[in-house]
JSON list of C-alpha atoms in Angstrom, two decimals:
[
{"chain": "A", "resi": 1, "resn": "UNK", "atom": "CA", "xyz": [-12.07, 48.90, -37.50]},
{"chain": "A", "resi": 2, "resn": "UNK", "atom": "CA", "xyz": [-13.32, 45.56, -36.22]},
{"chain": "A", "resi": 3, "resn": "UNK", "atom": "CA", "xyz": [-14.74, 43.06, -38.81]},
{"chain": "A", "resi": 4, "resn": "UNK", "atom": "CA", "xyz": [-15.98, 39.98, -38.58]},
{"chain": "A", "resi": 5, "resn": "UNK", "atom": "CA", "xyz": [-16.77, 37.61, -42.13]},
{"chain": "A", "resi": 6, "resn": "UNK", "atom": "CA", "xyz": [-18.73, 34.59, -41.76]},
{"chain": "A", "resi": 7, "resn": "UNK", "atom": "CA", "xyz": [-18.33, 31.88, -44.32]},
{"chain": "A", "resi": 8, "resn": "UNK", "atom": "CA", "xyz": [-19.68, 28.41, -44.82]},
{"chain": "A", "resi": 9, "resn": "UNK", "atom": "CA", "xyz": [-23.64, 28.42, -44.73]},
{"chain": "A", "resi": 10, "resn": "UNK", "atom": "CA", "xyz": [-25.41, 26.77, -47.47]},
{"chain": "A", "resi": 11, "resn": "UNK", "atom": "CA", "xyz": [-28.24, 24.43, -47.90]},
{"chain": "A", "resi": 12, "resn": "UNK", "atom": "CA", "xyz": [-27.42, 20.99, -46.52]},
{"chain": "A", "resi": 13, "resn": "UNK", "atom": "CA", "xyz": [-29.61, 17.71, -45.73]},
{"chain": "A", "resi": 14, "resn": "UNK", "atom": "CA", "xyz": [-31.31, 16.73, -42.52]},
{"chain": "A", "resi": 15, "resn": "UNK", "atom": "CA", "xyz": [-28.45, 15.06, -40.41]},
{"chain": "A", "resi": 16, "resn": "UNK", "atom": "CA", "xyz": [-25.74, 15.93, -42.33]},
{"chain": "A", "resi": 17, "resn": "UNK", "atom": "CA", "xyz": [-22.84, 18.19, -41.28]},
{"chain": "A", "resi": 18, "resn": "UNK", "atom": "CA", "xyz": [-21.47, 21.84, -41.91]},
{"chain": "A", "resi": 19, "resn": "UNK", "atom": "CA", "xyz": [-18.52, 24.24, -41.07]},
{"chain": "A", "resi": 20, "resn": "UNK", "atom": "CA", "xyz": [-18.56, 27.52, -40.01]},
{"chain": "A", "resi": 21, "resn": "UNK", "atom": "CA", "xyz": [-16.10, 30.28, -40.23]},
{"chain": "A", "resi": 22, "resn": "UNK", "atom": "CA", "xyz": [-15.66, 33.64, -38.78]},
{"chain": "A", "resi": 23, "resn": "UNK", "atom": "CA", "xyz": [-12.18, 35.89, -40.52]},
{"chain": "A", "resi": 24, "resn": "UNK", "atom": "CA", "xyz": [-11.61, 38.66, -37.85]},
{"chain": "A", "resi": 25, "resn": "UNK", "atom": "CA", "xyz": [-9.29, 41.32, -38.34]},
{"chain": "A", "resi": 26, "resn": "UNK", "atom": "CA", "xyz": [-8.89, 44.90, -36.95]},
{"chain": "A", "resi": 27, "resn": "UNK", "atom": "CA", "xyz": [-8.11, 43.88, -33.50]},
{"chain": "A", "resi": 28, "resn": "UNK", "atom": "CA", "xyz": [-6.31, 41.45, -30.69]},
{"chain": "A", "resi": 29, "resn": "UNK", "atom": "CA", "xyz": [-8.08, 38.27, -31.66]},
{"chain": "A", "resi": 30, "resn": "UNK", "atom": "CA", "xyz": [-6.79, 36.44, -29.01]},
{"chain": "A", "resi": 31, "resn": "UNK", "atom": "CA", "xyz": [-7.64, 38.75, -26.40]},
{"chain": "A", "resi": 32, "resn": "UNK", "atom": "CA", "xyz": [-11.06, 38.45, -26.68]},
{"chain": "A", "resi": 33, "resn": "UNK", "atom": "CA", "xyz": [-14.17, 35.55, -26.21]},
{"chain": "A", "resi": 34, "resn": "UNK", "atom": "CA", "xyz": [-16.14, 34.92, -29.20]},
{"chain": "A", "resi": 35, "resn": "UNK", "atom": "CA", "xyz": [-19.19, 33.74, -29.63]},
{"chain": "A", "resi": 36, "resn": "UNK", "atom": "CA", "xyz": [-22.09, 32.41, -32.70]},
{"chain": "A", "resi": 37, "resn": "UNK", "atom": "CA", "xyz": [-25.91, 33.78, -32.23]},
{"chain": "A", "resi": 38, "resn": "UNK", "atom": "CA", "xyz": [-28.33, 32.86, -34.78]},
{"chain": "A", "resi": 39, "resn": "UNK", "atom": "CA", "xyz": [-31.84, 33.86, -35.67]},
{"chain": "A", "resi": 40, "resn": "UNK", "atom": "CA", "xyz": [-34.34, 32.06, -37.69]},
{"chain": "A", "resi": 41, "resn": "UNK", "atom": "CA", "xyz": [-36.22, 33.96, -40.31]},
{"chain": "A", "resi": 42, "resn": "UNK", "atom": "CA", "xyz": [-38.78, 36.06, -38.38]},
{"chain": "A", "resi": 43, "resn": "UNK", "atom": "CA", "xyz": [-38.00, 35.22, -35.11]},
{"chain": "A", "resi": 44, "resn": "UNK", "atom": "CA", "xyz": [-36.01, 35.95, -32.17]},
{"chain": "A", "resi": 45, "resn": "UNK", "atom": "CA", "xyz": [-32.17, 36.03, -31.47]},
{"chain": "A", "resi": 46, "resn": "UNK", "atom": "CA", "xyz": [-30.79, 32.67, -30.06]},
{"chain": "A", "resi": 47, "resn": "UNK", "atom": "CA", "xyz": [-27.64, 32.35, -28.42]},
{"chain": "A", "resi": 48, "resn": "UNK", "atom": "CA", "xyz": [-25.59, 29.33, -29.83]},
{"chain": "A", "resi": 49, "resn": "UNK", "atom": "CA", "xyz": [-21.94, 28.87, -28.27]},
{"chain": "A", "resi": 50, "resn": "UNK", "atom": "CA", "xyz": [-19.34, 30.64, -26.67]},
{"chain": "A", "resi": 51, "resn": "UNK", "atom": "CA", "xyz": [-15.30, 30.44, -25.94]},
{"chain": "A", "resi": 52, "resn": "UNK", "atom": "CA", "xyz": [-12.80, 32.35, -24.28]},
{"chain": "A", "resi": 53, "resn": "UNK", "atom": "CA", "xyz": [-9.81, 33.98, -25.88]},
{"chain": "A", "resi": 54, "resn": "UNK", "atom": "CA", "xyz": [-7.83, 30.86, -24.47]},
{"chain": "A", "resi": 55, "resn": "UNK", "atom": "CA", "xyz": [-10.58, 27.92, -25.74]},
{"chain": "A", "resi": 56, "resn": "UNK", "atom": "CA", "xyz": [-10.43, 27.34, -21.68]},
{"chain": "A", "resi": 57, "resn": "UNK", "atom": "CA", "xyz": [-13.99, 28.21, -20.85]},
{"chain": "A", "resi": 58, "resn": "UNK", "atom": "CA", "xyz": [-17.12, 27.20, -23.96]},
{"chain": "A", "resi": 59, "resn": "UNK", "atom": "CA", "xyz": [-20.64, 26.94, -23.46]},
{"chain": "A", "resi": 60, "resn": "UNK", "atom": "CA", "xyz": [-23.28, 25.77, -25.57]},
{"chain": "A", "resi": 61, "resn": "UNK", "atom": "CA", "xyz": [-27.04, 26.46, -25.60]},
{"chain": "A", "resi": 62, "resn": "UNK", "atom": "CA", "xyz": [-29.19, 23.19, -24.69]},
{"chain": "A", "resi": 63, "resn": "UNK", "atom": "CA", "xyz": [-30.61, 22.83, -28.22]},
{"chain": "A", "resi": 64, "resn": "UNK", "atom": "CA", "xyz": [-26.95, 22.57, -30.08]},
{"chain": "A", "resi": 65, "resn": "UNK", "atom": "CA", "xyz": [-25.55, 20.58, -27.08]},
{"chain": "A", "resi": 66, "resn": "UNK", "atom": "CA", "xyz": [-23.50, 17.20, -28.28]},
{"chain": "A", "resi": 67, "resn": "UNK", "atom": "CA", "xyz": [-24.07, 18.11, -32.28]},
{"chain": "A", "resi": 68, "resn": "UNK", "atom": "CA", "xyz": [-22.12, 21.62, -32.48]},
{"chain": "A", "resi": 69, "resn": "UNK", "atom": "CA", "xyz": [-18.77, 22.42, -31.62]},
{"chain": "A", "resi": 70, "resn": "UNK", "atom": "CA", "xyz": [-17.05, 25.78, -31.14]},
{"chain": "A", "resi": 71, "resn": "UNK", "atom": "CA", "xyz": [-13.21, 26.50, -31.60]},
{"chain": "A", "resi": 72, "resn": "UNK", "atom": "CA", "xyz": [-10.58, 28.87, -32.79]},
{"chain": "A", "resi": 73, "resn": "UNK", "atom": "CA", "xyz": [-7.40, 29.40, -34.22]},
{"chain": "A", "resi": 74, "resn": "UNK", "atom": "CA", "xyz": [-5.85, 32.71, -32.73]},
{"chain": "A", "resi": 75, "resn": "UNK", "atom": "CA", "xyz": [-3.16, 32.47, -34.80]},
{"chain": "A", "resi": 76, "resn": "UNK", "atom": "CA", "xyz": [-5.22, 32.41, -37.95]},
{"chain": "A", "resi": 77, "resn": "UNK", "atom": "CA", "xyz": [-7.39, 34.81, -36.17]},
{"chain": "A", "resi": 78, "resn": "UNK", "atom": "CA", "xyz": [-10.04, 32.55, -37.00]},
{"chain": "A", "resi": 79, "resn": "UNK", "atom": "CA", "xyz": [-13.75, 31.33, -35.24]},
{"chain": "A", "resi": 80, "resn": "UNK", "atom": "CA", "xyz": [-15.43, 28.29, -36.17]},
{"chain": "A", "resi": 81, "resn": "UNK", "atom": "CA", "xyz": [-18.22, 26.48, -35.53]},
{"chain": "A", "resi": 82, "resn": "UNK", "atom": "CA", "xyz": [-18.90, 22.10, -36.45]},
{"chain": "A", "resi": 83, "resn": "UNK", "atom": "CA", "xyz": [-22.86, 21.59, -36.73]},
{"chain": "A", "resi": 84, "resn": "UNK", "atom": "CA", "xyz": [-23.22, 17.73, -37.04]},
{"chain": "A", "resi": 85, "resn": "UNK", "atom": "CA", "xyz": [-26.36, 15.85, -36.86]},
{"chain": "A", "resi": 86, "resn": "UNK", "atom": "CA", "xyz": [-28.09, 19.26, -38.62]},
{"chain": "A", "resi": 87, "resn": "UNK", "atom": "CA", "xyz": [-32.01, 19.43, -38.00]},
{"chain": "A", "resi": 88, "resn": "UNK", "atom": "CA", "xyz": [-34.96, 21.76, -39.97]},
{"chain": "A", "resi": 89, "resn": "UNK", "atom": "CA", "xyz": [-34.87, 23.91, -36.70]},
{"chain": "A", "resi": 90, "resn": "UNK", "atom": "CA", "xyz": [-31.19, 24.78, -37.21]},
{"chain": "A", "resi": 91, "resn": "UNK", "atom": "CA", "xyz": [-32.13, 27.20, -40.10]},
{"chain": "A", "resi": 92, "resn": "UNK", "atom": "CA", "xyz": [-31.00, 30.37, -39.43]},
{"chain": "A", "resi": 93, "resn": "UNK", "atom": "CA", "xyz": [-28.77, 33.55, -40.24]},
{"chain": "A", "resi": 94, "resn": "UNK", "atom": "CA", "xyz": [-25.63, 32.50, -37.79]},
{"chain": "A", "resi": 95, "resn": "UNK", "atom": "CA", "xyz": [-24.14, 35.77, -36.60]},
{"chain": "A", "resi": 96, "resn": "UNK", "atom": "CA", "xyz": [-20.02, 35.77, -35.35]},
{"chain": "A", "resi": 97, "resn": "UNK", "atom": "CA", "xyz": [-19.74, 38.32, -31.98]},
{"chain": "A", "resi": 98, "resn": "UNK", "atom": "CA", "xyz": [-17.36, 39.45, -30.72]},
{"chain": "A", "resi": 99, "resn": "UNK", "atom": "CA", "xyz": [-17.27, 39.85, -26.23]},
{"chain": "A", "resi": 100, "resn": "UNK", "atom": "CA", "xyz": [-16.15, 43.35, -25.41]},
{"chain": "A", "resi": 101, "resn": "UNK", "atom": "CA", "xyz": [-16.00, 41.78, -21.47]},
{"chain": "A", "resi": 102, "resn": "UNK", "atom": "CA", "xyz": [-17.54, 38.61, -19.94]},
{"chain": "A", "resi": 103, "resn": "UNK", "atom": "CA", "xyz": [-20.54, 38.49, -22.54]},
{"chain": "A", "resi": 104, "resn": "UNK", "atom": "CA", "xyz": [-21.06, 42.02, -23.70]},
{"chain": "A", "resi": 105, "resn": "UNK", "atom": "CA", "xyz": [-21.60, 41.60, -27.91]},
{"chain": "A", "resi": 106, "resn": "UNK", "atom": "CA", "xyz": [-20.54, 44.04, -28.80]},
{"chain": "A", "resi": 107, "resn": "UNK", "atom": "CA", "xyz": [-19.03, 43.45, -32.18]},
{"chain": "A", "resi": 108, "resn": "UNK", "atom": "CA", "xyz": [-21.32, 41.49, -35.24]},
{"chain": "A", "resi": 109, "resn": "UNK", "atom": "CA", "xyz": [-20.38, 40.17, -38.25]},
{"chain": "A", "resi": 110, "resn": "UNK", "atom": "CA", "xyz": [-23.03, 40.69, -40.94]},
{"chain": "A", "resi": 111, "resn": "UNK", "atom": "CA", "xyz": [-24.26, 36.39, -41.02]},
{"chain": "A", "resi": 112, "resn": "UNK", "atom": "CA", "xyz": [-24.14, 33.61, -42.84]},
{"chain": "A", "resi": 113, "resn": "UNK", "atom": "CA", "xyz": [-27.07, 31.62, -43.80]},
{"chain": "A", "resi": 114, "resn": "UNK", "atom": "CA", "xyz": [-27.56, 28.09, -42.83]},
{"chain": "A", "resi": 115, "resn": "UNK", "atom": "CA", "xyz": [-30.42, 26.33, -44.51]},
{"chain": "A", "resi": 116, "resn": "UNK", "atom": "CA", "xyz": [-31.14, 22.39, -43.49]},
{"chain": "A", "resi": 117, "resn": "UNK", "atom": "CA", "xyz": [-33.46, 20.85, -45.96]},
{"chain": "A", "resi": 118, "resn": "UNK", "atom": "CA", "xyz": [-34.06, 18.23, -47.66]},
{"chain": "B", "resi": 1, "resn": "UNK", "atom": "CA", "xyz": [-30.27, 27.19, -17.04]},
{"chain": "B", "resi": 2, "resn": "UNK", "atom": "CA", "xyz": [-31.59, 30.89, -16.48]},
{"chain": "B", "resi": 3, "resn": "UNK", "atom": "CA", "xyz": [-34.83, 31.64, -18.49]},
{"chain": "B", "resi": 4, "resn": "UNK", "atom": "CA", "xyz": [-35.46, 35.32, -19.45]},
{"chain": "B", "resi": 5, "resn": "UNK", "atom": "CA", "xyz": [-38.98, 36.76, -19.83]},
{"chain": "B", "resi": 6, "resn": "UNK", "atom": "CA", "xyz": [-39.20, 39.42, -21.59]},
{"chain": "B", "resi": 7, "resn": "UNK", "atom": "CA", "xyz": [-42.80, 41.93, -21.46]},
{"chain": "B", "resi": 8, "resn": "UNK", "atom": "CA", "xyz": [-44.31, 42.94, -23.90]},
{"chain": "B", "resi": 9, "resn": "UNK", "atom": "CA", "xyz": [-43.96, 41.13, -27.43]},
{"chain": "B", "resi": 10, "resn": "UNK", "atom": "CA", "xyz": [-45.07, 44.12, -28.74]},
{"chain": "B", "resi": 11, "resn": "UNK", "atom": "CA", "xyz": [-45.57, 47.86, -27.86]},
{"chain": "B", "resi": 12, "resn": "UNK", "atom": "CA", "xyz": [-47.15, 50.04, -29.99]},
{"chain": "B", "resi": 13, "resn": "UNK", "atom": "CA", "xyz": [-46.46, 53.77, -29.56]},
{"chain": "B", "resi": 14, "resn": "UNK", "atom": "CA", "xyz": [-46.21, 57.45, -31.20]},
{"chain": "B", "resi": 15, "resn": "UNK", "atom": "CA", "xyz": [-42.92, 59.90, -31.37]},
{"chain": "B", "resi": 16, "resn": "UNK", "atom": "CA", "xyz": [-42.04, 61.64, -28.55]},
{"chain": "B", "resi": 17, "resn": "UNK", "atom": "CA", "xyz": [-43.61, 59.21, -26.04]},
{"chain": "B", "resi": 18, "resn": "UNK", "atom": "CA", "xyz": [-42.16, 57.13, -23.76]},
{"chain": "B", "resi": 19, "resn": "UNK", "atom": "CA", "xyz": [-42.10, 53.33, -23.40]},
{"chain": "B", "resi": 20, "resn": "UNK", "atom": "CA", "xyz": [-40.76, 51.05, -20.71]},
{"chain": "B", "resi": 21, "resn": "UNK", "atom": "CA", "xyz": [-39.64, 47.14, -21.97]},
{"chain": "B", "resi": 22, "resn": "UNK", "atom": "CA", "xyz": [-38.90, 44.62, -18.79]},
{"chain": "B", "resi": 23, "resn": "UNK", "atom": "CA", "xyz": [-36.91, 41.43, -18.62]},
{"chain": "B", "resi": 24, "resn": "UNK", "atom": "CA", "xyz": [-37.47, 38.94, -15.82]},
{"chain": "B", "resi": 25, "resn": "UNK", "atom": "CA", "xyz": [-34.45, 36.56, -14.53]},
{"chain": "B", "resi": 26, "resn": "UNK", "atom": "CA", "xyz": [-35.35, 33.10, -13.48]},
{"chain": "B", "resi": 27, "resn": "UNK", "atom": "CA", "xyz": [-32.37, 33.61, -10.91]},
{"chain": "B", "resi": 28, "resn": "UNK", "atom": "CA", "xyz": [-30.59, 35.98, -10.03]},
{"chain": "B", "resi": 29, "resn": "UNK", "atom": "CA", "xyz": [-27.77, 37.22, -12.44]},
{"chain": "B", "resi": 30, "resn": "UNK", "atom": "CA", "xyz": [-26.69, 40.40, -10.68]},
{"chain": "B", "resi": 31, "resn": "UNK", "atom": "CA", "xyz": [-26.00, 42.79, -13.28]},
{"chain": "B", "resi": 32, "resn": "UNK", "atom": "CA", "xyz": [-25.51, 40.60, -16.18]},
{"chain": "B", "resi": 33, "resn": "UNK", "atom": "CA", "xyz": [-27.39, 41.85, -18.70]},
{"chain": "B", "resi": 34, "resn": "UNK", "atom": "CA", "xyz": [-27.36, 43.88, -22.00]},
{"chain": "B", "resi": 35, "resn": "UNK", "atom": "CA", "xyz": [-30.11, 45.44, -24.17]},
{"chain": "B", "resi": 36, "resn": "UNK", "atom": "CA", "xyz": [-29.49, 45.14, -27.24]},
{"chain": "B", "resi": 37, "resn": "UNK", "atom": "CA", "xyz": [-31.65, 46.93, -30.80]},
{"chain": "B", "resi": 38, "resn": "UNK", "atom": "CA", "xyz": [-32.00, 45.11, -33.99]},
{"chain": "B", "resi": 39, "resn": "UNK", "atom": "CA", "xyz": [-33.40, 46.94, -37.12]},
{"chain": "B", "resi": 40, "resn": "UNK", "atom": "CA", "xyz": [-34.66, 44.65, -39.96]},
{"chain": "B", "resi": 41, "resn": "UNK", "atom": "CA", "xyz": [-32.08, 43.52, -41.95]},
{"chain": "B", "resi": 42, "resn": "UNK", "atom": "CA", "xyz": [-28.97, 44.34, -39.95]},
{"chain": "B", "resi": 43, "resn": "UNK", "atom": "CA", "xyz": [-27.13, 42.81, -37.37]},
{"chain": "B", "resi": 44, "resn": "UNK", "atom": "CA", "xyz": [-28.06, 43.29, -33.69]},
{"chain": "B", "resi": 45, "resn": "UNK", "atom": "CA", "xyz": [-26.98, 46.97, -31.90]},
{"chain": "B", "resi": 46, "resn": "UNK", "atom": "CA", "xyz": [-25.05, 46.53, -28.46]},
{"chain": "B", "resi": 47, "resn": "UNK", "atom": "CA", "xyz": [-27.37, 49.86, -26.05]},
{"chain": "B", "resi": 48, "resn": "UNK", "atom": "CA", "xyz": [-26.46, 49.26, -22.66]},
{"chain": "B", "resi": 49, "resn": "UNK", "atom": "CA", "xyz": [-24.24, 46.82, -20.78]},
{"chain": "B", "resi": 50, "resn": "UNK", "atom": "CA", "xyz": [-24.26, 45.80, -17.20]},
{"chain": "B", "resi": 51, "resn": "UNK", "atom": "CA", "xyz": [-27.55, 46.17, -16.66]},
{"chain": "B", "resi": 52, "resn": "UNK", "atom": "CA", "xyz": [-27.75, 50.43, -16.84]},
{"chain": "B", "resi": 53, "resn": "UNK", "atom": "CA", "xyz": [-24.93, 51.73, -18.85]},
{"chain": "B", "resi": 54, "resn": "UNK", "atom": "CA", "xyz": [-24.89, 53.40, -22.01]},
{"chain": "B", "resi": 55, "resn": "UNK", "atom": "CA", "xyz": [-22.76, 52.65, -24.41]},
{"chain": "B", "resi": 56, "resn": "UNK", "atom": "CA", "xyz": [-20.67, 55.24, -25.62]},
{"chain": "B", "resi": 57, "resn": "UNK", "atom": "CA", "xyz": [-22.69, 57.07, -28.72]},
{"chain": "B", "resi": 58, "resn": "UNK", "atom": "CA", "xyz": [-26.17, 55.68, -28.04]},
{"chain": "B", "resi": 59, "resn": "UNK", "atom": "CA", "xyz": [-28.62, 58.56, -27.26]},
{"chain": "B", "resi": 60, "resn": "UNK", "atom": "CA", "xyz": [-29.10, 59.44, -23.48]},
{"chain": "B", "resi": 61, "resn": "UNK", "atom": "CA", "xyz": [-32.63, 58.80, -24.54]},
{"chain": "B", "resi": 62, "resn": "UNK", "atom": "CA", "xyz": [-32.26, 55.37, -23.84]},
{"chain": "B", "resi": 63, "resn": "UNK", "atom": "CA", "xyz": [-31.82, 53.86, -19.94]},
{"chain": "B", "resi": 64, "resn": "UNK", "atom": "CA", "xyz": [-31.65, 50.36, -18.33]},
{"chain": "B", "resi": 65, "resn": "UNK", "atom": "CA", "xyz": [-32.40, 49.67, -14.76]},
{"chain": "B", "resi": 66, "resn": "UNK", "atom": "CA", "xyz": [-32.51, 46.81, -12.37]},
{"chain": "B", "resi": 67, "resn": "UNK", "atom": "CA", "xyz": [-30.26, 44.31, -10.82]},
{"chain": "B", "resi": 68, "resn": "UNK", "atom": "CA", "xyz": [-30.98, 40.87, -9.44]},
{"chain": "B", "resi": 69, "resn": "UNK", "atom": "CA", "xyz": [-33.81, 38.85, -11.66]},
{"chain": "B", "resi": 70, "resn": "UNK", "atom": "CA", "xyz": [-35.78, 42.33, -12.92]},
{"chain": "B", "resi": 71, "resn": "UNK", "atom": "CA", "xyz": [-34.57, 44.93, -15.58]},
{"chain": "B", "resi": 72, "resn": "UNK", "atom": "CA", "xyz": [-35.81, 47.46, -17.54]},
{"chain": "B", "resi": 73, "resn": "UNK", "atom": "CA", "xyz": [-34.88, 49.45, -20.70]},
{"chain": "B", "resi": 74, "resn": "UNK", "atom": "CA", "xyz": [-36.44, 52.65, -20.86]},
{"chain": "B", "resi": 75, "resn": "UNK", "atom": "CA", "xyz": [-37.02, 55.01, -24.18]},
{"chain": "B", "resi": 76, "resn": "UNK", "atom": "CA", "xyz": [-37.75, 58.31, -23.28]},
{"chain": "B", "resi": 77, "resn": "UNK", "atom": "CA", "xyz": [-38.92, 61.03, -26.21]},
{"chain": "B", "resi": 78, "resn": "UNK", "atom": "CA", "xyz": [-39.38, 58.71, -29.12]},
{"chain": "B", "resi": 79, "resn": "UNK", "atom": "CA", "xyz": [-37.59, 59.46, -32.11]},
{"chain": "B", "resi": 80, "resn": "UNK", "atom": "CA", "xyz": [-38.21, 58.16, -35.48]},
{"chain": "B", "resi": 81, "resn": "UNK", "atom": "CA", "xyz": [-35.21, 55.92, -35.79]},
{"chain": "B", "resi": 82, "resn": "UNK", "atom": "CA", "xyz": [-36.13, 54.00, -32.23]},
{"chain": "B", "resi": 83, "resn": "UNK", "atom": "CA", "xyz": [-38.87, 52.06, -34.14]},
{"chain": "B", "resi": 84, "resn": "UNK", "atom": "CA", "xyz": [-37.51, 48.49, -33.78]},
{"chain": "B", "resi": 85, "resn": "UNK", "atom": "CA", "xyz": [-36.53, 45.20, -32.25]},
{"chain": "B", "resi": 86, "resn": "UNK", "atom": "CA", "xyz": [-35.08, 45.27, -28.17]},
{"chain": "B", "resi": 87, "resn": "UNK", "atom": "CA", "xyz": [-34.12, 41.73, -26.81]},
{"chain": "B", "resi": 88, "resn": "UNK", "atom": "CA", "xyz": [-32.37, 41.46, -23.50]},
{"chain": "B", "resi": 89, "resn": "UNK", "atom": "CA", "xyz": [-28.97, 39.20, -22.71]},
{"chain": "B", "resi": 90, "resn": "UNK", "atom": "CA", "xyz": [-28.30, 37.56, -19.81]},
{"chain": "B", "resi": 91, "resn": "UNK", "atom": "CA", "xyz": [-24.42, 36.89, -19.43]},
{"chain": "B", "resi": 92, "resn": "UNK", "atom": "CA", "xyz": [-24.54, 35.83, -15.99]},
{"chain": "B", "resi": 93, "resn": "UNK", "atom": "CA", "xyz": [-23.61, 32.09, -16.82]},
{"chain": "B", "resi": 94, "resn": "UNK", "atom": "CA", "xyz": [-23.39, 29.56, -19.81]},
{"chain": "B", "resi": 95, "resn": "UNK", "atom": "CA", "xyz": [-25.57, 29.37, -21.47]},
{"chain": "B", "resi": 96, "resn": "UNK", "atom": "CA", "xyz": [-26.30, 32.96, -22.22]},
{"chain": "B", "resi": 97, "resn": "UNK", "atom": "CA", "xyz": [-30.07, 33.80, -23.23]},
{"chain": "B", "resi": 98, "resn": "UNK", "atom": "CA", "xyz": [-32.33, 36.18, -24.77]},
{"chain": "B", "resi": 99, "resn": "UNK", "atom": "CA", "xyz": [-35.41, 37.63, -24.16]},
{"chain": "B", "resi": 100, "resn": "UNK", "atom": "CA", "xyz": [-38.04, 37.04, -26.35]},
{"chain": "B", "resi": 101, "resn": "UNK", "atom": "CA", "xyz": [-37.72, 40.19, -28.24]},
{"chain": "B", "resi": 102, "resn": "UNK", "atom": "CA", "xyz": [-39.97, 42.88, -28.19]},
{"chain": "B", "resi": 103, "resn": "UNK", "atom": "CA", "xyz": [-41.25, 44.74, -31.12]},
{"chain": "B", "resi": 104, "resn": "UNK", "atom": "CA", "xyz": [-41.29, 48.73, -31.19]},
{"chain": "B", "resi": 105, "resn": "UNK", "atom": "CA", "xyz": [-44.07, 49.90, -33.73]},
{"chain": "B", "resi": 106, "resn": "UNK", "atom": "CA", "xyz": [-45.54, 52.99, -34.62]},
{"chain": "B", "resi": 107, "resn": "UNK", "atom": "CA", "xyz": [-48.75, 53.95, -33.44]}
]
């Protein structure tokens, strides 16, 4: 069975940093892209970052561009994500996905929630 | 970067009917695109991939359509359970976007 365990929200400060993790276990990790989605309280699904099984290929949505940085450890079988420079609007429950094939989420981790205030 | 429009915010309707949510591509992304459900409280649902198939165990209730910049996800026969939360994912190129959402309510 495929799970995915985020760790490492909190509250933090405007501009300050945080580090996300994502534990996967019950599959290849390193066969597969994975990706971070949040979703502010109330509102709609965002897409944040991406990277392929091989860290060759990431993507970032215009709004985290330059302050957050995706990367894994496939021997760890771990997912991370660095948020510097956190603002207000980065609030949100950040979700860890797992790509079934070139973007299909298929797999989600329950969240972890990310509050920036000061 | 691709924009996705998605129609309508929300769509009220009654069990047993049918209801028809579309998703408009600022480009064209092919057949790039998922639907995906999200109850309240839980963790987004993959429904179909590639623009029209099902994935394995969700109802045959549910369709998608479309291919190029306009999509659909059809709900045909309304059951109880269908009351919730459909966004759309384009996957056609980094970065990946939503729809809007649209919100499935009872009538």
């Amino acid at each position: 069975e495929v799970q995915l365990v985020e760790s490492g929200g909190g509250l933090v400060q405007p501009g300050r940093s945080l580090r996300l993790s994502c534990a996967a276990s019950g599959f290849t990790f390193d066969g597969y892209a994975m990706h971070w989605v949040r979703q502010a309280q109330g509102k709609g699904l965002e897409w944040v970052s991406g990277i392929s099984w091989d860290s060759g290929s990431i993507g970032y949505a215009d709004s985290v561009k330059g302050r957050f940085t995706i990367s894994r450890d496939n021997v760890k079988k771990s997912l991370y994500l660095q948020m510097n420079s956190l603002r207000v609007e980065d609030t949100a429950l950040y979700y860890c996905v797992k790509d079934l094939w070139f973007g299909e989420l298929h797999d989600w981790g329950q969240g972890t929630l990310v509050t920036v205030s000061s | 970067d691709i924009q996705m429009t998605q129609s309508p915010s929300s769509l009220f309707a009654s069990v047993g009917d049918r209801v028809t949510i579309t998703c408009r591509a600022s480009q064209d992304i092919r057949n790039d695109l998922g639907w995906y459900q999200q109850t309240p409280g839980k963790a987004p649902k993959r429904l179909i991939f590639a623009a029209s198939s099902l994935r394995s165990g969700v109802p045959s209730r549910f369709s998608g359509s479309g291919s190029g910049t306009e999509f659909t996800l059809t709900i045909n026969s309304l059951q109880p359970e269908d009351f919730a939360t459909y966004y759309c994912l384009q996957h056609n190129s980094y970065p990946y976007t939503f729809g809007q959402g649209t919100k499935l309510e009872i009538k």
